[in-house]
Amino acid sequence: MISIHNEPQPTDLGDVRVANRAVVLRHVRLHAPCSRADIAAATGLNKATVSSLVTELLDRRLVRETGLTGNRVGRPATMLVLDGAPYAALGLQIGADDLVVVAVDPGGNRLLTWRRAFPAPTVSPADTVRALVTLARRAIGRVTGQGRTVLGLTVGVPGLVDTAGGVPLASGLGWRDVPLAADLRAALRETGFTVTVDTDANLAVLAEQRHGAYAGATDLVHVTGGLSVGAGVLAGGRLLRGGRGHAGELGHLCLDPAGPPCPCGRRGCLAASTALPAVVARLLPDATRDGPVTDYLPELDRIVASARQEEPAVLAGLAEIGRQLGHGASVLANLLNPEAIVVGGHFATLAPWLLPTARAELVARTLAPQAGGCRLDASTLDSAATALGGATAALATIEAGRLPAG
Amino acid sequence: MISIHNEPQPTDLGDVRVANRAVVLRHVRLHAPCSRADIAAATGLNKATVSSLVTELLDRRLVRETGLTGNRVGRPATMLVLDGAPYAALGLQIGADDLVVVAVDPGGNRLLTWRRAFPAPTVSPADTVRALVTLARRAIGRVTGQGRTVLGLTVGVPGLVDTAGGVPLASGLGWRDVPLAADLRAALRETGFTVTVDTDANLAVLAEQRHGAYAGATDLVHVTGGLSVGAGVLAGGRLLRGGRGHAGELGHLCLDPAGPPCPCGRRGCLAASTALPAVVARLLPDATRDGPVTDYLPELDRIVASARQEEPAVLAGLAEIGRQLGHGASVLANLLNPEAIVVGGHFATLAPWLLPTARAELVARTLAPQAGGCRLDASTLDSAATALGGATAALATIEAGRLPAG
């Protein structure tokens, strides 16, 4: 196996220090409580380097000391743990019928998860920005009231996001060419922290990598279920973004040129049969009788109730939607060969009825034996996976070994 | 844009030296002739570091001095260039009707390109290993006769390759579970250099990145044309391999559930309508009258001649094959958003008649505007792209800053 790095970069002692700071922080995150000697032994860094790095981290309150332990050979050592108290990172998501904000501390502990009903597809981009900013300000107020400094804020969008944080297209929302990151920064004014935008799927897979059932996997896909169907792809431990940041567009994969028409104008798209509006329209033909659905939760509850009562039409419909989901998963498995594909949103809610046919289809359509080792599972994260991933992403600079300002 | 590195690794001064050696070598490769001062100025490394690294590289004959230049302000400086003379790296490929070996020096200059007719699909794996080893030995003899040390040898296979260099499946060759790397190592005996196996597509995209029209691109796909259809994917400057090394399987993407049967047992696969045997069978119905085709070059020549004479059936067939190729390309563009997709093998030979419909289909089926910026072009490399990429891969350790043994 060959690893080609395209552009070797000059390295200096400052970079070494940053890299080693990241190593120390990671060790404390995974193995706390631990002593300086534990860190040196486990990482191979020398004790003086570890001591110097820990002093800095104590100074910025990224780690703290937590008393002595005598439970070992030799003299007692001062133990270290992550210090979550002085900082917070925020993530927000635009869902099918809600906005969600999550705040986490640098240890990844959730500080808050707030959700408000919001019929995003019927609201203009400008009003959506206002609603996001209102929710973000409340969360910022809460965490700063706890004495925390906000490190960053990331918003996840169900659509294409460009490298400047703009949204060229989010068909589920009816958006085109919305400069979302710029609008958010303008509305939030001088924040002193970074404000970024990413796709909901990219953020969800970051949440999976840190908090999900496949935490730590290097080749992992999260497929979002909701207004649209997207893939967040980790390949070799890194987010796969592509040249313009548009990688992971799965929803308009053509499953069948003779398939049903899709709102995008094509036929037979994966989203046309498996996105949340299509699933509701198929399984609950009466749901849109009084106009478009803006609150999906009760409709999903009705589908689950019908499936539990084994209504034949609903079970057959779910089995067929599962086959289509599995067909989409097989394209991911053939091209990306991930260790696992994790499905979120309504796919996770309906997983007991979708996954049997989806898994069979995945294996049947993947060339490598046993789907190349790829598992297909429901996300174990709740429906705030994107917001959690956004908060996780906002911690990335610190975790890469950069110190917070101040 | 967030870059999450999964596993920060402890860094020490040895790693720094390796990384900086790679930086110096790369600068010389791209900017030779250049002085030590040029390198220091361009890379930001201090002059003493550059001098010390250059001394090592001179010592191992990876660079050499090439006289003084006075064409600048200040005193004349000794200029450096890569020293290709003492080393060679080899790549081999198993093609549709031939075996090819390429040798390059560390500067990427081709030392030899040898081709021998070989009807791989009709030959057993054991006899194929024997033929590969015979060809490799001749090439090794040639370059060692020039006083060169062989740094490594990589063989490209049209099929799935696992992390141990085994081939679980190569349907175009009729292979299953062939431990190719182990068999090659056993047959070559004690070589003193690394012997590895990779997919033809992975090696071809490495050749593209170094020698092709999109050299230097970080998000790039090469689609192989031949017995099978595969994708070699560079994402963020690195080969995308997946958990078990099976990424890039494109040929059995289902374009149409009602499409023609594929030898793999499925229906409507991309390879069933666009791989070389399918193209020949469709456009030259008489070609297989006397048994299976084992020599494809004359058949391709006949197709080109018919297309040049504008035979309507051939032009219509090529336009349809182009649409299917473009459909496959759109799946790559949606999921990976590369800067370019480059097609090789018979797709490159037939590009004038395939690409017009392929490009239209790519744009029509990609959700991001203008196919997300993705270009679709014929490879400018000759039909030895995989072997050239294999030789390029065998240089990877040196280019990463490791010194050759001895």
Short mmCIF file of N, CA, C and O in Angstrom, two decimals, chain A residues 1-2 4-11 13 16 19-20 23 26 43 160 169 198 206 209 216 218-219 235-238 240-249 252 254-257 266 331 334-337 364-368 372-373 393 396, chain B residues 1-2 4-11 13 16 19-20 23 26 43 160 198 206 209 216 218-219 235-238 240-249 252-257 266 331 334-337 364-368 372-373 393 396:
data_model
loop_
_atom_site.label_atom_id
_atom_site.label_comp_id
_atom_site.label_asym_id
_atom_site.label_seq_id
_atom_site.Cartn_x
_atom_site.Cartn_y
_atom_site.Cartn_z
N MET A 1 0.85 -1.19 0.00
CA MET A 1 0.00 0.00 0.00
C MET A 1 0.89 1.24 0.00
O MET A 1 1.78 1.38 0.82
N ILE A 2 0.62 2.12 -0.92
CA ILE A 2 1.48 3.27 -1.11
C ILE A 2 0.73 4.51 -0.63
O ILE A 2 -0.44 4.68 -0.91
N ILE A 4 1.01 8.46 -1.09
CA ILE A 4 1.70 9.54 -1.78
C ILE A 4 1.20 10.85 -1.20
O ILE A 4 0.00 11.13 -1.26
N HIS A 5 2.08 11.63 -0.65
CA HIS A 5 1.68 12.96 -0.21
C HIS A 5 2.12 13.93 -1.27
O HIS A 5 3.27 13.97 -1.66
N ASN A 6 1.17 14.66 -1.73
CA ASN A 6 1.39 15.49 -2.89
C ASN A 6 2.37 16.60 -2.65
O ASN A 6 3.26 16.86 -3.44
N GLU A 7 2.23 17.27 -1.55
CA GLU A 7 2.99 18.49 -1.33
C GLU A 7 3.65 18.44 0.04
O GLU A 7 3.09 18.89 1.02
N PRO A 8 4.85 17.88 0.10
CA PRO A 8 5.52 17.91 1.40
C PRO A 8 5.72 19.37 1.82
O PRO A 8 6.02 20.21 1.00
N GLN A 9 5.49 19.63 3.06
CA GLN A 9 5.59 21.01 3.56
C GLN A 9 6.80 21.13 4.46
O GLN A 9 7.09 20.23 5.24
N PRO A 10 7.50 22.26 4.39
CA PRO A 10 8.63 22.45 5.31
C PRO A 10 8.11 22.41 6.75
O PRO A 10 7.02 22.88 7.04
N THR A 11 8.89 21.83 7.60
CA THR A 11 8.51 21.66 8.99
C THR A 11 9.50 22.41 9.85
O THR A 11 10.69 22.38 9.57
N LEU A 13 10.37 23.90 14.17
CA LEU A 13 10.15 23.48 15.54
C LEU A 13 8.79 23.95 16.06
O LEU A 13 8.19 23.30 16.90
N VAL A 16 6.41 21.35 15.05
CA VAL A 16 6.61 20.17 15.89
C VAL A 16 5.88 20.37 17.21
O VAL A 16 5.18 19.47 17.70
N ALA A 19 2.16 20.01 16.72
CA ALA A 19 1.80 18.60 16.50
C ALA A 19 1.88 17.83 17.82
O ALA A 19 1.00 17.01 18.12
N ASN A 20 2.90 18.09 18.60
CA ASN A 20 3.06 17.36 19.85
C ASN A 20 2.03 17.79 20.89
O ASN A 20 1.57 16.98 21.70
N VAL A 23 -0.90 15.79 20.20
CA VAL A 23 -0.70 14.42 20.68
C VAL A 23 -0.99 14.33 22.18
O VAL A 23 -1.68 13.42 22.65
N ARG A 26 -4.73 14.79 22.88
CA ARG A 26 -5.48 13.59 22.50
C ARG A 26 -5.29 12.48 23.54
O ARG A 26 -6.24 11.79 23.91
N THR A 43 3.40 8.06 24.45
CA THR A 43 3.57 8.76 23.17
C THR A 43 4.99 8.70 22.64
O THR A 43 5.22 9.01 21.47
N LEU A 160 -25.51 21.78 -1.17
CA LEU A 160 -24.13 22.00 -1.59
C LEU A 160 -23.57 23.21 -0.86
O LEU A 160 -24.26 24.23 -0.74
N LEU A 169 -26.69 25.59 -3.93
CA LEU A 169 -27.94 24.87 -4.18
C LEU A 169 -28.29 24.02 -2.97
O LEU A 169 -27.47 23.25 -2.48
N ASP A 198 -20.98 24.17 6.70
CA ASP A 198 -20.59 22.93 6.03
C ASP A 198 -21.86 22.15 5.69
O ASP A 198 -22.95 22.54 6.11
N LEU A 206 -18.45 13.67 11.06
CA LEU A 206 -17.49 14.05 12.12
C LEU A 206 -18.04 13.65 13.49
O LEU A 206 -17.28 13.17 14.35
N GLN A 209 -17.58 9.96 13.84
CA GLN A 209 -16.19 9.56 14.08
C GLN A 209 -15.79 9.77 15.54
O GLN A 209 -14.96 9.05 16.07
N GLY A 216 -13.64 6.55 15.78
CA GLY A 216 -12.26 6.18 15.54
C GLY A 216 -12.02 5.54 14.19
O GLY A 216 -10.86 5.40 13.77
N THR A 218 -11.47 5.19 10.28
CA THR A 218 -10.84 6.13 9.35
C THR A 218 -11.57 6.20 8.02
O THR A 218 -11.40 7.15 7.27
N ASP A 219 -12.35 5.17 7.69
CA ASP A 219 -13.09 5.13 6.43
C ASP A 219 -14.54 4.87 6.75
O ASP A 219 -14.94 3.73 7.01
N ALA A 235 -12.35 9.52 4.50
CA ALA A 235 -11.49 8.58 3.77
C ALA A 235 -10.08 8.74 4.31
O ALA A 235 -9.54 9.85 4.31
N GLY A 236 -9.53 7.66 4.80
CA GLY A 236 -8.19 7.75 5.38
C GLY A 236 -8.13 8.72 6.55
O GLY A 236 -7.11 9.36 6.78
N GLY A 237 -9.24 8.85 7.29
CA GLY A 237 -9.25 9.70 8.47
C GLY A 237 -9.54 11.16 8.19
O GLY A 237 -9.60 11.96 9.12
N ARG A 238 -9.74 11.51 6.92
CA ARG A 238 -10.00 12.92 6.59
C ARG A 238 -11.32 13.07 5.84
O ARG A 238 -11.71 12.18 5.09
N LEU A 240 -13.62 13.86 2.96
CA LEU A 240 -13.45 13.94 1.51
C LEU A 240 -14.33 15.09 1.00
O LEU A 240 -15.54 15.05 1.13
N ARG A 241 -13.68 16.12 0.45
CA ARG A 241 -14.43 17.33 0.06
C ARG A 241 -14.47 17.54 -1.44
O ARG A 241 -15.42 18.11 -1.95
N GLY A 242 -13.44 17.10 -2.15
CA GLY A 242 -13.37 17.36 -3.58
C GLY A 242 -12.87 18.76 -3.88
O GLY A 242 -12.64 19.57 -2.97
N GLY A 243 -12.70 19.03 -5.17
CA GLY A 243 -12.06 20.27 -5.61
C GLY A 243 -12.81 21.53 -5.18
O GLY A 243 -12.20 22.52 -4.81
N ARG A 244 -14.13 21.51 -5.25
CA ARG A 244 -14.91 22.70 -4.88
C ARG A 244 -15.75 22.48 -3.63
O ARG A 244 -16.67 23.26 -3.35
N GLY A 245 -15.49 21.41 -2.92
CA GLY A 245 -16.24 21.16 -1.68
C GLY A 245 -17.59 20.49 -1.91
O GLY A 245 -18.40 20.42 -1.00
N HIS A 246 -17.83 19.97 -3.12
CA HIS A 246 -19.16 19.42 -3.43
C HIS A 246 -19.22 17.90 -3.38
O HIS A 246 -20.17 17.30 -3.90
N ALA A 247 -18.22 17.26 -2.81
CA ALA A 247 -18.25 15.80 -2.72
C ALA A 247 -19.41 15.35 -1.81
O ALA A 247 -19.92 16.13 -1.01
N GLY A 248 -19.82 14.10 -1.97
CA GLY A 248 -20.83 13.52 -1.08
C GLY A 248 -22.25 13.72 -1.55
O GLY A 248 -23.20 13.46 -0.81
N GLU A 249 -22.43 14.18 -2.80
CA GLU A 249 -23.79 14.38 -3.32
C GLU A 249 -24.32 13.02 -3.76
O GLU A 249 -23.97 12.49 -4.80
N HIS A 252 -28.98 12.46 -5.74
CA HIS A 252 -29.45 12.46 -7.13
C HIS A 252 -28.72 11.44 -7.99
O HIS A 252 -28.68 11.53 -9.21
N CYS A 254 -28.79 8.24 -9.93
CA CYS A 254 -29.90 7.64 -10.67
C CYS A 254 -29.93 6.13 -10.41
O CYS A 254 -29.01 5.40 -10.77
N LEU A 255 -31.00 5.68 -9.76
CA LEU A 255 -31.13 4.24 -9.50
C LEU A 255 -31.74 3.53 -10.70
O LEU A 255 -31.49 2.36 -10.92
N ASP A 256 -32.56 4.26 -11.43
CA ASP A 256 -33.32 3.62 -12.51
C ASP A 256 -33.78 4.72 -13.47
O ASP A 256 -34.57 5.57 -13.09
N PRO A 257 -33.27 4.68 -14.71
CA PRO A 257 -33.65 5.74 -15.67
C PRO A 257 -35.16 5.78 -15.91
O PRO A 257 -35.68 6.79 -16.36
N ARG A 266 -34.72 15.37 -12.86
CA ARG A 266 -34.26 14.09 -13.40
C ARG A 266 -35.27 12.99 -13.02
O ARG A 266 -36.30 13.26 -12.43
N VAL A 331 -23.26 1.73 -4.08
CA VAL A 331 -22.41 2.63 -4.88
C VAL A 331 -21.31 3.22 -4.00
O VAL A 331 -20.14 3.30 -4.40
N ASN A 334 -18.81 0.31 -3.35
CA ASN A 334 -17.95 0.02 -4.50
C ASN A 334 -16.90 1.11 -4.71
O ASN A 334 -15.74 0.81 -4.99
N LEU A 335 -17.29 2.36 -4.57
CA LEU A 335 -16.35 3.44 -4.87
C LEU A 335 -15.45 3.79 -3.71
O LEU A 335 -14.31 4.20 -3.92
N LEU A 336 -15.95 3.69 -2.48
CA LEU A 336 -15.20 4.20 -1.33
C LEU A 336 -14.71 3.11 -0.39
O LEU A 336 -13.83 3.36 0.42
N ASN A 337 -15.32 1.95 -0.46
CA ASN A 337 -14.97 0.83 0.42
C ASN A 337 -14.80 1.25 1.89
O ASN A 337 -13.77 0.99 2.51
N ALA A 364 -25.51 -7.72 -2.50
CA ALA A 364 -25.73 -8.22 -3.86
C ALA A 364 -25.10 -7.32 -4.92
O ALA A 364 -24.65 -7.79 -5.96
N ARG A 365 -25.06 -6.01 -4.65
CA ARG A 365 -24.60 -5.07 -5.67
C ARG A 365 -23.15 -4.64 -5.50
O ARG A 365 -22.64 -3.85 -6.30
N THR A 366 -22.48 -5.10 -4.45
CA THR A 366 -21.08 -4.72 -4.27
C THR A 366 -20.20 -5.82 -4.83
O THR A 366 -20.42 -7.00 -4.57
N LEU A 367 -19.21 -5.43 -5.64
CA LEU A 367 -18.39 -6.43 -6.30
C LEU A 367 -17.50 -7.20 -5.31
O LEU A 367 -17.37 -8.41 -5.40
N ALA A 368 -16.88 -6.46 -4.38
CA ALA A 368 -16.00 -7.13 -3.42
C ALA A 368 -16.84 -8.07 -2.55
O ALA A 368 -17.98 -7.75 -2.21
N GLY A 372 -17.22 -5.88 0.63
CA GLY A 372 -15.90 -5.32 0.93
C GLY A 372 -15.71 -5.07 2.41
O GLY A 372 -14.89 -4.24 2.81
N GLY A 373 -16.47 -5.80 3.23
CA GLY A 373 -16.35 -5.62 4.69
C GLY A 373 -17.17 -4.47 5.21
O GLY A 373 -17.13 -4.16 6.40
N ALA A 393 -16.57 20.09 15.00
CA ALA A 393 -15.72 20.74 13.99
C ALA A 393 -15.14 22.04 14.54
O ALA A 393 -13.99 22.39 14.24
N ALA A 396 -11.86 21.82 16.17
CA ALA A 396 -10.76 21.21 15.43
C ALA A 396 -9.43 21.94 15.59
O ALA A 396 -8.37 21.32 15.68
N MET B 1 -13.68 25.55 5.75
CA MET B 1 -13.27 24.18 5.44
C MET B 1 -12.45 23.64 6.60
O MET B 1 -11.50 24.26 7.04
N ILE B 2 -12.84 22.50 7.07
CA ILE B 2 -12.22 21.93 8.26
C ILE B 2 -11.38 20.73 7.85
O ILE B 2 -11.80 19.92 7.04
N ILE B 4 -9.76 17.56 9.56
CA ILE B 4 -9.64 16.81 10.82
C ILE B 4 -8.64 15.70 10.59
O ILE B 4 -8.83 14.87 9.71
N HIS B 5 -7.58 15.71 11.34
CA HIS B 5 -6.66 14.58 11.28
C HIS B 5 -6.99 13.67 12.44
O HIS B 5 -7.04 14.09 13.58
N ASN B 6 -7.21 12.45 12.10
CA ASN B 6 -7.76 11.52 13.05
C ASN B 6 -6.80 11.20 14.18
O ASN B 6 -7.16 11.18 15.33
N GLU B 7 -5.58 10.96 13.82
CA GLU B 7 -4.63 10.44 14.79
C GLU B 7 -3.36 11.27 14.75
O GLU B 7 -2.43 10.95 14.01
N PRO B 8 -3.29 12.33 15.54
CA PRO B 8 -2.03 13.06 15.56
C PRO B 8 -0.92 12.14 16.02
O PRO B 8 -1.11 11.33 16.93
N GLN B 9 0.20 12.23 15.38
CA GLN B 9 1.31 11.34 15.70
C GLN B 9 2.42 12.13 16.37
O GLN B 9 2.70 13.26 15.97
N PRO B 10 3.09 11.55 17.37
CA PRO B 10 4.22 12.26 17.95
C PRO B 10 5.27 12.53 16.88
O PRO B 10 5.49 11.70 15.99
N THR B 11 5.88 13.68 16.95
CA THR B 11 6.87 14.08 15.97
C THR B 11 8.20 14.26 16.67
O THR B 11 8.24 14.78 17.78
N LEU B 13 12.73 14.93 15.97
CA LEU B 13 13.61 15.61 15.03
C LEU B 13 13.95 14.73 13.84
O LEU B 13 14.18 15.23 12.74
N VAL B 16 11.23 15.28 11.43
CA VAL B 16 11.38 16.60 10.83
C VAL B 16 12.40 16.53 9.70
O VAL B 16 12.20 17.06 8.61
N ALA B 19 10.93 14.81 6.69
CA ALA B 19 9.97 15.68 6.02
C ALA B 19 10.69 16.78 5.24
O ALA B 19 10.34 17.11 4.11
N ASN B 20 11.72 17.34 5.86
CA ASN B 20 12.43 18.43 5.19
C ASN B 20 13.26 17.92 4.02
O ASN B 20 13.43 18.61 3.02
N VAL B 23 11.00 17.84 1.22
CA VAL B 23 10.77 19.20 0.71
C VAL B 23 11.91 19.63 -0.22
O VAL B 23 11.69 20.18 -1.30
N ARG B 26 11.82 17.64 -3.51
CA ARG B 26 10.73 18.09 -4.36
C ARG B 26 11.09 19.43 -5.02
O ARG B 26 10.80 19.64 -6.20
N THR B 43 11.71 27.59 0.38
CA THR B 43 11.03 26.67 1.31
C THR B 43 10.90 27.25 2.71
O THR B 43 10.13 26.73 3.52
N LEU B 160 -9.64 -6.31 -8.07
CA LEU B 160 -9.55 -5.94 -6.66
C LEU B 160 -8.21 -6.39 -6.11
O LEU B 160 -7.76 -7.49 -6.40
N ASP B 198 -0.81 -3.34 -6.93
CA ASP B 198 -1.89 -2.38 -6.73
C ASP B 198 -2.86 -2.51 -7.90
O ASP B 198 -2.58 -3.21 -8.88
N LEU B 206 -1.77 7.78 -10.26
CA LEU B 206 -0.48 8.30 -9.80
C LEU B 206 0.34 8.81 -10.98
O LEU B 206 1.00 9.85 -10.89
N GLN B 209 -1.08 12.13 -11.98
CA GLN B 209 -0.75 13.21 -11.06
C GLN B 209 0.67 13.72 -11.30
O GLN B 209 0.97 14.89 -11.08
N GLY B 216 -0.20 17.45 -10.66
CA GLY B 216 -0.26 18.37 -9.53
C GLY B 216 -1.65 18.54 -8.95
O GLY B 216 -1.80 19.09 -7.87
N THR B 218 -4.95 17.79 -6.92
CA THR B 218 -5.10 17.04 -5.67
C THR B 218 -6.36 16.18 -5.67
O THR B 218 -6.47 15.26 -4.87
N ASP B 219 -7.33 16.51 -6.52
CA ASP B 219 -8.58 15.74 -6.59
C ASP B 219 -8.79 15.33 -8.04
O ASP B 219 -9.23 16.14 -8.86
N ALA B 235 -7.84 11.95 -3.68
CA ALA B 235 -8.71 12.88 -2.94
C ALA B 235 -7.84 13.64 -1.95
O ALA B 235 -7.16 13.02 -1.14
N GLY B 236 -7.83 14.94 -2.06
CA GLY B 236 -6.99 15.74 -1.17
C GLY B 236 -5.52 15.37 -1.31
O GLY B 236 -4.76 15.45 -0.34
N GLY B 237 -5.10 14.97 -2.51
CA GLY B 237 -3.69 14.67 -2.77
C GLY B 237 -3.26 13.27 -2.40
O GLY B 237 -2.10 12.91 -2.59
N ARG B 238 -4.19 12.46 -1.90
CA ARG B 238 -3.84 11.09 -1.50
C ARG B 238 -4.70 10.07 -2.22
O ARG B 238 -5.87 10.34 -2.51
N LEU B 240 -7.26 7.32 -2.61
CA LEU B 240 -8.39 6.87 -1.80
C LEU B 240 -8.45 5.34 -1.92
O LEU B 240 -8.65 4.82 -3.01
N ARG B 241 -8.25 4.65 -0.81
CA ARG B 241 -8.16 3.19 -0.85
C ARG B 241 -9.33 2.50 -0.17
O ARG B 241 -9.69 1.40 -0.56
N GLY B 242 -9.87 3.12 0.86
CA GLY B 242 -10.93 2.47 1.64
C GLY B 242 -10.36 1.50 2.65
O GLY B 242 -9.15 1.27 2.71
N GLY B 243 -11.27 0.94 3.45
CA GLY B 243 -10.86 0.12 4.58
C GLY B 243 -10.06 -1.12 4.20
O GLY B 243 -9.12 -1.49 4.88
N ARG B 244 -10.44 -1.80 3.11
CA ARG B 244 -9.74 -3.01 2.70
C ARG B 244 -9.00 -2.83 1.39
O ARG B 244 -8.61 -3.83 0.75
N GLY B 245 -8.88 -1.61 0.92
CA GLY B 245 -8.17 -1.36 -0.32
C GLY B 245 -9.00 -1.57 -1.58
O GLY B 245 -8.46 -1.60 -2.68
N HIS B 246 -10.33 -1.69 -1.43
CA HIS B 246 -11.17 -2.02 -2.58
C HIS B 246 -11.91 -0.81 -3.16
O HIS B 246 -12.85 -0.97 -3.93
N ALA B 247 -11.50 0.40 -2.80
CA ALA B 247 -12.15 1.58 -3.35
C ALA B 247 -11.91 1.67 -4.86
O ALA B 247 -10.96 1.08 -5.38
N GLY B 248 -12.75 2.42 -5.55
CA GLY B 248 -12.55 2.67 -6.98
C GLY B 248 -13.18 1.65 -7.89
O GLY B 248 -12.93 1.65 -9.09
N GLU B 249 -14.02 0.77 -7.34
CA GLU B 249 -14.68 -0.23 -8.18
C GLU B 249 -15.86 0.46 -8.89
O GLU B 249 -16.91 0.69 -8.31
N HIS B 252 -18.92 -2.08 -12.09
CA HIS B 252 -20.18 -2.77 -11.87
C HIS B 252 -21.23 -1.87 -11.22
O HIS B 252 -22.20 -2.35 -10.63
N LEU B 253 -21.03 -0.58 -11.40
CA LEU B 253 -22.07 0.41 -11.15
C LEU B 253 -23.25 0.07 -12.07
O LEU B 253 -23.08 -0.12 -13.27
N CYS B 254 -24.45 0.02 -11.50
CA CYS B 254 -25.64 -0.29 -12.30
C CYS B 254 -26.17 0.99 -12.94
O CYS B 254 -26.61 1.90 -12.25
N LEU B 255 -26.11 1.05 -14.27
CA LEU B 255 -26.64 2.22 -14.98
C LEU B 255 -28.13 2.08 -15.20
O LEU B 255 -28.85 3.07 -15.29
N ASP B 256 -28.58 0.84 -15.32
CA ASP B 256 -29.98 0.61 -15.69
C ASP B 256 -30.35 -0.81 -15.28
O ASP B 256 -29.79 -1.77 -15.83
N PRO B 257 -31.27 -0.96 -14.32
CA PRO B 257 -31.64 -2.31 -13.86
C PRO B 257 -32.18 -3.16 -15.00
O PRO B 257 -32.19 -4.39 -14.91
N ARG B 266 -24.79 -9.62 -12.80
CA ARG B 266 -25.77 -8.54 -12.59
C ARG B 266 -26.25 -8.03 -13.95
O ARG B 266 -25.88 -8.56 -15.00
N VAL B 331 -21.46 9.92 -11.62
CA VAL B 331 -21.49 9.35 -10.26
C VAL B 331 -20.20 9.72 -9.53
O VAL B 331 -20.22 10.09 -8.35
N ASN B 334 -20.50 13.51 -8.69
CA ASN B 334 -21.39 13.79 -7.57
C ASN B 334 -20.77 13.37 -6.24
O ASN B 334 -20.87 14.08 -5.25
N LEU B 335 -20.14 12.22 -6.21
CA LEU B 335 -19.63 11.71 -4.93
C LEU B 335 -18.26 12.27 -4.57
O LEU B 335 -17.97 12.44 -3.39
N LEU B 336 -17.41 12.52 -5.55
CA LEU B 336 -16.02 12.85 -5.27
C LEU B 336 -15.65 14.28 -5.64
O LEU B 336 -14.64 14.80 -5.19
N ASN B 337 -16.43 14.90 -6.50
CA ASN B 337 -16.17 16.26 -6.97
C ASN B 337 -14.70 16.50 -7.33
O ASN B 337 -14.05 17.42 -6.83
N ALA B 364 -25.37 16.91 -17.35
CA ALA B 364 -26.81 16.75 -17.11
C ALA B 364 -27.09 15.99 -15.82
O ALA B 364 -28.09 16.25 -15.14
N ARG B 365 -26.21 15.05 -15.46
CA ARG B 365 -26.48 14.18 -14.32
C ARG B 365 -25.78 14.61 -13.03
O ARG B 365 -25.94 13.97 -12.00
N THR B 366 -24.97 15.66 -13.09
CA THR B 366 -24.30 16.11 -11.87
C THR B 366 -25.10 17.24 -11.25
O THR B 366 -25.52 18.16 -11.95
N LEU B 367 -25.34 17.14 -9.94
CA LEU B 367 -26.20 18.13 -9.30
C LEU B 367 -25.54 19.50 -9.24
O LEU B 367 -26.18 20.52 -9.51
N ALA B 368 -24.25 19.56 -8.90
CA ALA B 368 -23.58 20.86 -8.81
C ALA B 368 -23.51 21.49 -10.20
O ALA B 368 -23.34 20.78 -11.19
N GLY B 372 -19.87 20.60 -11.18
CA GLY B 372 -19.02 20.91 -10.02
C GLY B 372 -17.61 21.29 -10.43
O GLY B 372 -16.67 21.17 -9.64
N GLY B 373 -17.46 21.78 -11.66
CA GLY B 373 -16.14 22.17 -12.14
C GLY B 373 -15.32 21.02 -12.68
O GLY B 373 -14.17 21.19 -13.06
N ALA B 393 5.13 4.88 -8.23
CA ALA B 393 4.82 4.45 -6.87
C ALA B 393 6.05 3.88 -6.18
O ALA B 393 6.25 4.07 -4.98
N ALA B 396 8.07 6.23 -4.24
CA ALA B 396 7.39 7.01 -3.20
C ALA B 396 8.21 7.14 -1.91
O ALA B 396 8.23 8.20 -1.29
#
